[in-house]
GROMACS .gro file of C-alpha atoms in nm:
model
  279
    1MET     CA    1   0.031  -0.026   0.021
    2ASP     CA    2   0.093   0.359  -0.112
    3THR     CA    3   0.224   0.629   0.185
    4VAL     CA    4  -0.089   0.795   0.113
    5LYS     CA    5  -0.326   0.550   0.075
    6ASN     CA    6  -0.170   0.396   0.444
    7MET     CA    7  -0.188   0.770   0.549
    8LEU     CA    8  -0.534   0.774   0.448
    9PHE     CA    9  -0.625   0.449   0.641
   10THR     CA   10  -0.469   0.560   0.932
   11LEU     CA   11  -0.639   0.899   0.965
   12LEU     CA   12  -0.969   0.716   0.886
   13ARG     CA   13  -0.943   0.505   1.136
   14SER     CA   14  -0.902   0.868   1.347
   15GLY     CA   15  -1.241   0.914   1.254
   16LEU     CA   16  -1.416   0.651   1.307
   17LYS     CA   17  -1.260   0.546   1.602
   18GLY     CA   18  -1.236   0.878   1.776
   19GLU     CA   19  -0.861   0.828   1.839
   20THR     CA   20  -0.555   1.069   1.888
   21VAL     CA   21  -0.369   1.016   1.564
   22THR     CA   22   0.012   1.177   1.528
   23VAL     CA   23   0.093   1.233   1.166
   24GLY     CA   24   0.467   1.305   1.019
   25GLU     CA   25   0.654   1.619   0.787
   26PRO     CA   26   0.601   1.678   0.538
   27PHE     CA   27   0.188   1.589   0.542
   28PRO     CA   28   0.092   1.499   0.151
   29PHE     CA   29  -0.283   1.696   0.263
   30GLU     CA   30  -0.391   1.778  -0.113
   31GLU     CA   31  -0.312   1.413  -0.240
   32ILE     CA   32  -0.486   1.255   0.118
   33VAL     CA   33  -0.796   1.466   0.076
   34GLY     CA   34  -0.813   1.430  -0.335
   35GLU     CA   35  -0.821   1.047  -0.229
   36ALA     CA   36  -1.072   1.103   0.039
   37THR     CA   37  -1.276   1.240  -0.228
   38ARG     CA   38  -1.244   1.063  -0.492
   39HIS     CA   39  -1.395   0.774  -0.240
   40GLY     CA   40  -1.633   0.934  -0.091
   41VAL     CA   41  -1.501   0.949   0.262
   42GLU     CA   42  -1.398   1.334   0.250
   43ASN     CA   43  -1.594   1.341   0.575
   44ILE     CA   44  -1.466   1.138   0.759
   45LEU     CA   45  -1.139   1.241   0.683
   46PHE     CA   46  -1.236   1.527   0.823
   47TYR     CA   47  -1.309   1.424   1.212
   48GLY     CA   48  -1.013   1.249   1.169
   49LEU     CA   49  -0.738   1.551   1.077
   50ARG     CA   50  -0.926   1.741   1.337
   51ALA     CA   51  -0.834   1.433   1.565
   52ALA     CA   52  -0.429   1.516   1.425
   53GLY     CA   53  -0.445   1.859   1.531
   54PHE     CA   54  -0.605   2.005   1.203
   55THR     CA   55  -0.814   2.296   1.288
   56VAL     CA   56  -1.016   2.524   1.044
   57LYS     CA   57  -0.813   2.795   1.118
   58ASP     CA   58  -0.506   2.573   0.892
   59PRO     CA   59  -0.626   2.720   0.496
   60GLN     CA   60  -0.598   2.394   0.408
   61MET     CA   61  -0.838   2.288   0.659
   62LYS     CA   62  -1.065   2.563   0.594
   63ALA     CA   63  -1.103   2.427   0.240
   64LEU     CA   64  -1.188   2.055   0.334
   65PHE     CA   65  -1.440   2.214   0.627
   66HIS     CA   66  -1.689   2.385   0.309
   67THR     CA   67  -1.696   2.087   0.137
   68VAL     CA   68  -1.784   1.875   0.409
   69GLY     CA   69  -1.990   2.137   0.486
   70GLU     CA   70  -2.222   2.135   0.229
   71SER     CA   71  -2.147   1.749   0.132
   72ILE     CA   72  -2.386   1.760   0.473
   73PHE     CA   73  -2.656   2.027   0.324
   74VAL     CA   74  -2.713   1.795   0.082
   75ASN     CA   75  -2.698   1.518   0.264
   76GLU     CA   76  -2.940   1.643   0.501
   77ASN     CA   77  -3.177   1.741   0.226
   78GLN     CA   78  -3.148   1.429   0.094
   79VAL     CA   79  -3.300   1.243   0.379
   80ALA     CA   80  -3.534   1.510   0.423
   81THR     CA   81  -3.639   1.384   0.062
   82ALA     CA   82  -3.666   1.036   0.135
   83ASN     CA   83  -3.824   1.040   0.478
   84SER     CA   84  -4.063   1.202   0.295
   85VAL     CA   85  -4.100   0.915   0.057
   86CYS     CA   86  -4.117   0.689   0.362
   87GLU     CA   87  -4.417   0.896   0.530
   88ALA     CA   88  -4.630   0.912   0.196
   89PHE     CA   89  -4.548   0.541   0.154
   90GLU     CA   90  -4.707   0.485   0.545
   91LYS     CA   91  -5.015   0.713   0.478
   92ASN     CA   92  -5.123   0.479   0.158
   93GLY     CA   93  -5.034   0.138   0.275
   94ILE     CA   94  -4.689   0.049   0.039
   95ALA     CA   95  -4.459  -0.227   0.186
   96TYR     CA   96  -4.093  -0.049   0.171
   97MET     CA   97  -3.766  -0.104   0.282
   98PRO     CA   98  -3.432   0.114   0.319
   99LEU     CA   99  -3.165   0.001   0.201
  100LYS     CA  100  -2.703   0.040   0.213
  101GLY     CA  101  -2.681   0.425   0.334
  102LEU     CA  102  -2.977   0.564   0.421
  103VAL     CA  103  -3.006   0.250   0.677
  104LEU     CA  104  -2.653   0.287   0.728
  105ARG     CA  105  -2.554   0.613   0.812
  106ASP     CA  106  -2.741   0.600   1.185
  107MET     CA  107  -2.488   0.372   1.292
  108TYR     CA  108  -2.241   0.577   1.176
  109PRO     CA  109  -2.014   0.756   1.486
  110ALA     CA  110  -2.172   1.102   1.321
  111ALA     CA  111  -2.438   1.046   1.081
  112GLU     CA  112  -2.252   1.309   0.797
  113MET     CA  113  -1.989   1.064   0.797
  114ARG     CA  114  -2.215   0.850   0.580
  115THR     CA  115  -2.263   1.003   0.271
  116MET     CA  116  -2.540   0.925   0.001
  117GLY     CA  117  -2.506   0.883  -0.465
  118ASP     CA  118  -2.890   0.779  -0.439
  119VAL     CA  119  -3.177   0.668  -0.220
  120ASP     CA  120  -3.237   0.317  -0.221
  121ILE     CA  121  -3.562   0.122  -0.105
  122LEU     CA  122  -3.704  -0.223  -0.220
  123ILE     CA  123  -4.038  -0.229  -0.324
  124LYS     CA  124  -4.334  -0.503  -0.429
  125THR     CA  125  -4.331  -0.467  -0.805
  126GLU     CA  126  -4.762  -0.514  -0.758
  127GLN     CA  127  -4.764  -0.134  -0.610
  128TYR     CA  128  -4.559   0.047  -0.860
  129PRO     CA  129  -4.893   0.184  -1.033
  130ALA     CA  130  -4.984   0.310  -0.680
  131ILE     CA  131  -4.584   0.419  -0.637
  132CYS     CA  132  -4.579   0.585  -0.935
  133GLU     CA  133  -4.868   0.855  -0.821
  134ILE     CA  134  -4.703   0.930  -0.479
  135LEU     CA  135  -4.396   0.990  -0.647
  136ARG     CA  136  -4.481   1.231  -0.937
  137SER     CA  137  -4.746   1.441  -0.633
  138LEU     CA  138  -4.434   1.482  -0.469
  139GLY     CA  139  -4.233   1.598  -0.770
  140PHE     CA  140  -4.031   1.363  -0.896
  141THR     CA  141  -4.019   1.229  -1.285
  142SER     CA  142  -3.943   0.896  -1.369
  143VAL     CA  143  -3.572   0.862  -1.539
  144LEU     CA  144  -3.551   0.497  -1.675
  145GLU     CA  145  -3.611   0.133  -1.538
  146SER     CA  146  -3.386  -0.176  -1.573
  147VAL     CA  147  -3.412  -0.558  -1.468
  148TYR     CA  148  -3.398  -0.455  -1.125
  149GLU     CA  149  -3.425  -0.098  -1.071
  150LEU     CA  150  -3.694   0.204  -1.095
  151VAL     CA  151  -3.503   0.536  -1.044
  152TRP     CA  152  -3.656   0.879  -1.002
  153GLN     CA  153  -3.535   1.197  -0.963
  154LYS     CA  154  -3.644   1.494  -0.801
  155ASP     CA  155  -3.492   1.815  -0.936
  156ASN     CA  156  -3.121   1.798  -0.833
  157VAL     CA  157  -3.202   1.665  -0.496
  158LEU     CA  158  -3.211   1.249  -0.449
  159TYR     CA  159  -3.214   0.992  -0.694
  160LEU     CA  160  -3.422   0.756  -0.628
  161GLU     CA  161  -3.400   0.383  -0.680
  162LEU     CA  162  -3.675   0.145  -0.604
  163HIS     CA  163  -3.536  -0.195  -0.657
  164LYS     CA  164  -3.806  -0.504  -0.783
  165SER     CA  165  -3.527  -0.713  -0.596
  166LEU     CA  166  -3.247  -0.763  -0.348
  167PHE     CA  167  -2.978  -0.897  -0.702
  168PRO     CA  168  -3.074  -0.861  -1.057
  169THR     CA  169  -3.181  -1.225  -1.197
  170TYR     CA  170  -2.875  -1.223  -1.392
  171ASP     CA  171  -2.684  -1.239  -1.013
  172VAL     CA  172  -2.787  -1.582  -1.029
  173ASP     CA  173  -2.652  -1.717  -0.740
  174PHE     CA  174  -2.760  -1.399  -0.470
  175HIS     CA  175  -3.104  -1.417  -0.671
  176THR     CA  176  -3.164  -1.717  -0.570
  177GLU     CA  177  -3.028  -1.700  -0.236
  178PHE     CA  178  -3.268  -1.397  -0.201
  179GLY     CA  179  -3.531  -1.418  -0.402
  180ASP     CA  180  -3.690  -1.094  -0.413
  181GLY     CA  181  -3.589  -1.014  -0.081
  182TRP     CA  182  -3.965  -0.975   0.083
  183ASP     CA  183  -3.952  -1.420   0.196
  184ARG     CA  184  -3.684  -1.262   0.453
  185ALA     CA  185  -3.865  -0.927   0.534
  186VAL     CA  186  -3.954  -0.867   0.902
  187ARG     CA  187  -4.241  -0.554   0.912
  188GLN     CA  188  -4.103  -0.316   1.151
  189GLY     CA  189  -4.386  -0.247   1.398
  190ASP     CA  190  -4.812  -0.173   1.358
  191THR     CA  191  -4.582   0.041   0.996
  192CYS     CA  192  -4.554  -0.025   0.633
  193ARG     CA  193  -4.192   0.011   0.666
  194TYR     CA  194  -3.997  -0.303   0.686
  195ALA     CA  195  -3.650  -0.468   0.721
  196LEU     CA  196  -3.434  -0.810   0.674
  197SER     CA  197  -3.268  -0.929   0.970
  198LEU     CA  198  -2.897  -0.864   1.140
  199GLU     CA  199  -2.771  -1.150   1.029
  200ASP     CA  200  -2.923  -1.124   0.653
  201THR     CA  201  -2.853  -0.729   0.619
  202PHE     CA  202  -2.508  -0.846   0.702
  203VAL     CA  203  -2.482  -1.108   0.389
  204TYR     CA  204  -2.647  -0.850   0.190
  205LEU     CA  205  -2.371  -0.623   0.258
  206LEU     CA  206  -2.132  -0.818   0.210
  207THR     CA  207  -2.256  -0.952  -0.159
  208HIS     CA  208  -2.273  -0.571  -0.262
  209PHE     CA  209  -1.897  -0.580  -0.162
  210ALA     CA  210  -1.819  -0.855  -0.346
  211LYS     CA  211  -1.973  -0.752  -0.620
  212HIS     CA  212  -1.741  -0.449  -0.612
  213TYR     CA  213  -1.431  -0.601  -0.532
  214LEU     CA  214  -1.478  -0.834  -0.809
  215ASP     CA  215  -1.538  -0.586  -1.064
  216GLY     CA  216  -1.230  -0.387  -0.980
  217GLY     CA  217  -1.497  -0.105  -0.783
  218ILE     CA  218  -1.373  -0.141  -0.414
  219GLY     CA  219  -1.349   0.142  -0.224
  220PHE     CA  220  -1.304   0.320   0.185
  221ARG     CA  221  -1.646   0.332   0.228
  222HIS     CA  222  -1.731   0.008   0.123
  223LEU     CA  223  -1.510  -0.162   0.402
  224ALA     CA  224  -1.595   0.151   0.635
  225ASP     CA  225  -1.999   0.065   0.632
  226LEU     CA  226  -1.874  -0.351   0.646
  227TRP     CA  227  -1.728  -0.195   0.999
  228VAL     CA  228  -1.936  -0.001   1.125
  229TYR     CA  229  -2.220  -0.212   1.051
  230LEU     CA  230  -2.013  -0.529   1.302
  231GLN     CA  231  -1.968  -0.238   1.567
  232ALA     CA  232  -2.341  -0.207   1.538
  233HIS     CA  233  -2.422  -0.502   1.554
  234PRO     CA  234  -2.173  -0.725   1.816
  235ASP     CA  235  -2.413  -1.037   1.886
  236LEU     CA  236  -2.455  -1.160   1.496
  237ASP     CA  237  -2.542  -1.514   1.487
  238THR     CA  238  -2.196  -1.596   1.287
  239ALA     CA  239  -2.362  -1.972   1.310
  240ARG     CA  240  -2.686  -1.845   1.124
  241MET     CA  241  -2.455  -1.682   0.849
  242LEU     CA  242  -2.236  -1.897   0.737
  243PRO     CA  243  -2.487  -2.158   0.569
  244VAL     CA  244  -2.555  -1.831   0.374
  245LEU     CA  245  -2.225  -1.817   0.363
  246GLU     CA  246  -2.153  -2.129   0.177
  247ARG     CA  247  -2.414  -2.166   0.003
  248LEU     CA  248  -2.323  -1.869  -0.160
  249HIS     CA  249  -1.934  -1.942  -0.246
  250LEU     CA  250  -1.823  -1.615   0.026
  251ARG     CA  251  -1.683  -1.789   0.365
  252ALA     CA  252  -1.342  -1.775   0.305
  253PHE     CA  253  -1.435  -1.438   0.105
  254TYR     CA  254  -1.606  -1.330   0.476
  255GLU     CA  255  -1.332  -1.430   0.715
  256ASN     CA  256  -1.054  -1.256   0.490
  257VAL     CA  257  -1.275  -0.919   0.437
  258VAL     CA  258  -1.359  -0.985   0.873
  259TYR     CA  259  -0.984  -0.987   0.945
  260ALA     CA  260  -0.892  -0.743   0.697
  261LEU     CA  261  -1.086  -0.510   0.899
  262SER     CA  262  -0.891  -0.621   1.183
  263VAL     CA  263  -0.558  -0.560   1.007
  264TRP     CA  264  -0.695  -0.198   0.949
  265MET     CA  265  -0.926  -0.119   1.286
  266GLU     CA  266  -0.755  -0.297   1.529
  267ASP     CA  267  -0.318  -0.343   1.391
  268ALA     CA  268  -0.367  -0.721   1.309
  269PRO     CA  269  -0.025  -0.882   1.179
  270ILE     CA  270  -0.150  -0.863   0.834
  271THR     CA  271  -0.163  -1.118   0.500
  272PRO     CA  272  -0.160  -1.159   0.192
  273ALA     CA  273  -0.565  -1.197   0.195
  274ALA     CA  274  -0.579  -0.825   0.392
  275ALA     CA  275  -0.356  -0.709   0.214
  276ALA     CA  276  -0.544  -0.795  -0.120
  277ILE     CA  277  -0.840  -0.657   0.054
  278LEU     CA  278  -0.680  -0.298   0.215
  279HIS     CA  279  -0.468  -0.234  -0.129
   0.00000   0.00000   0.00000
């Protein structure tokens, strides 16, 4: 791992764990911020830099502070708009299951650490005609339909990705295991909101991580999401997850990812498999 990535990993860890960190000189500020921005983790980096003794009085930190402030403003607008969609679904008896960032952000030490490019929600396709009416009434416009997603947009505020299923049918193993997702959905009290079990949610996150890894698109945020989820749910029933991971041929990958996270966050000895994940 090169110096910039290694230093960024250290600062992200500091931001997520609230640890004080010391950085040496010369400090490649612009390169680190550029790498963090590319991975969508500049908000976490900001917290890490503060823990390293940087303040907003520093010229470079001042620029990052403005960037982070803008992203927080965008994210809060996204969340408010997404919440209005969920409230409308509740009022109209529409079943929905928030996915990915909309769920994960509240598990971070500070919600603004988890930015979102879009909002993902699983729906029941038979309710889609009613959903269309609701979204139009909220000012959304239909953008496109793919094999497993229906994408809507509200101005420049929010991209809303409505999932027909958790995985597209061409991801045969994953789709076979999860189906459209509703057989495993658990209703949240007396609401129209659903969620997967804690264990199924982690497997779902891990499979998406694996897909990105195989496609060469893994990023710091993917790693942070998994670590944050495991920290939020330390009592996951591993025995329940392992048979599913075996069927998906992901057990070894799961073990390597969990160990790689311990290398990053707990200074466990590096292994070739962990190095490949953290490269």
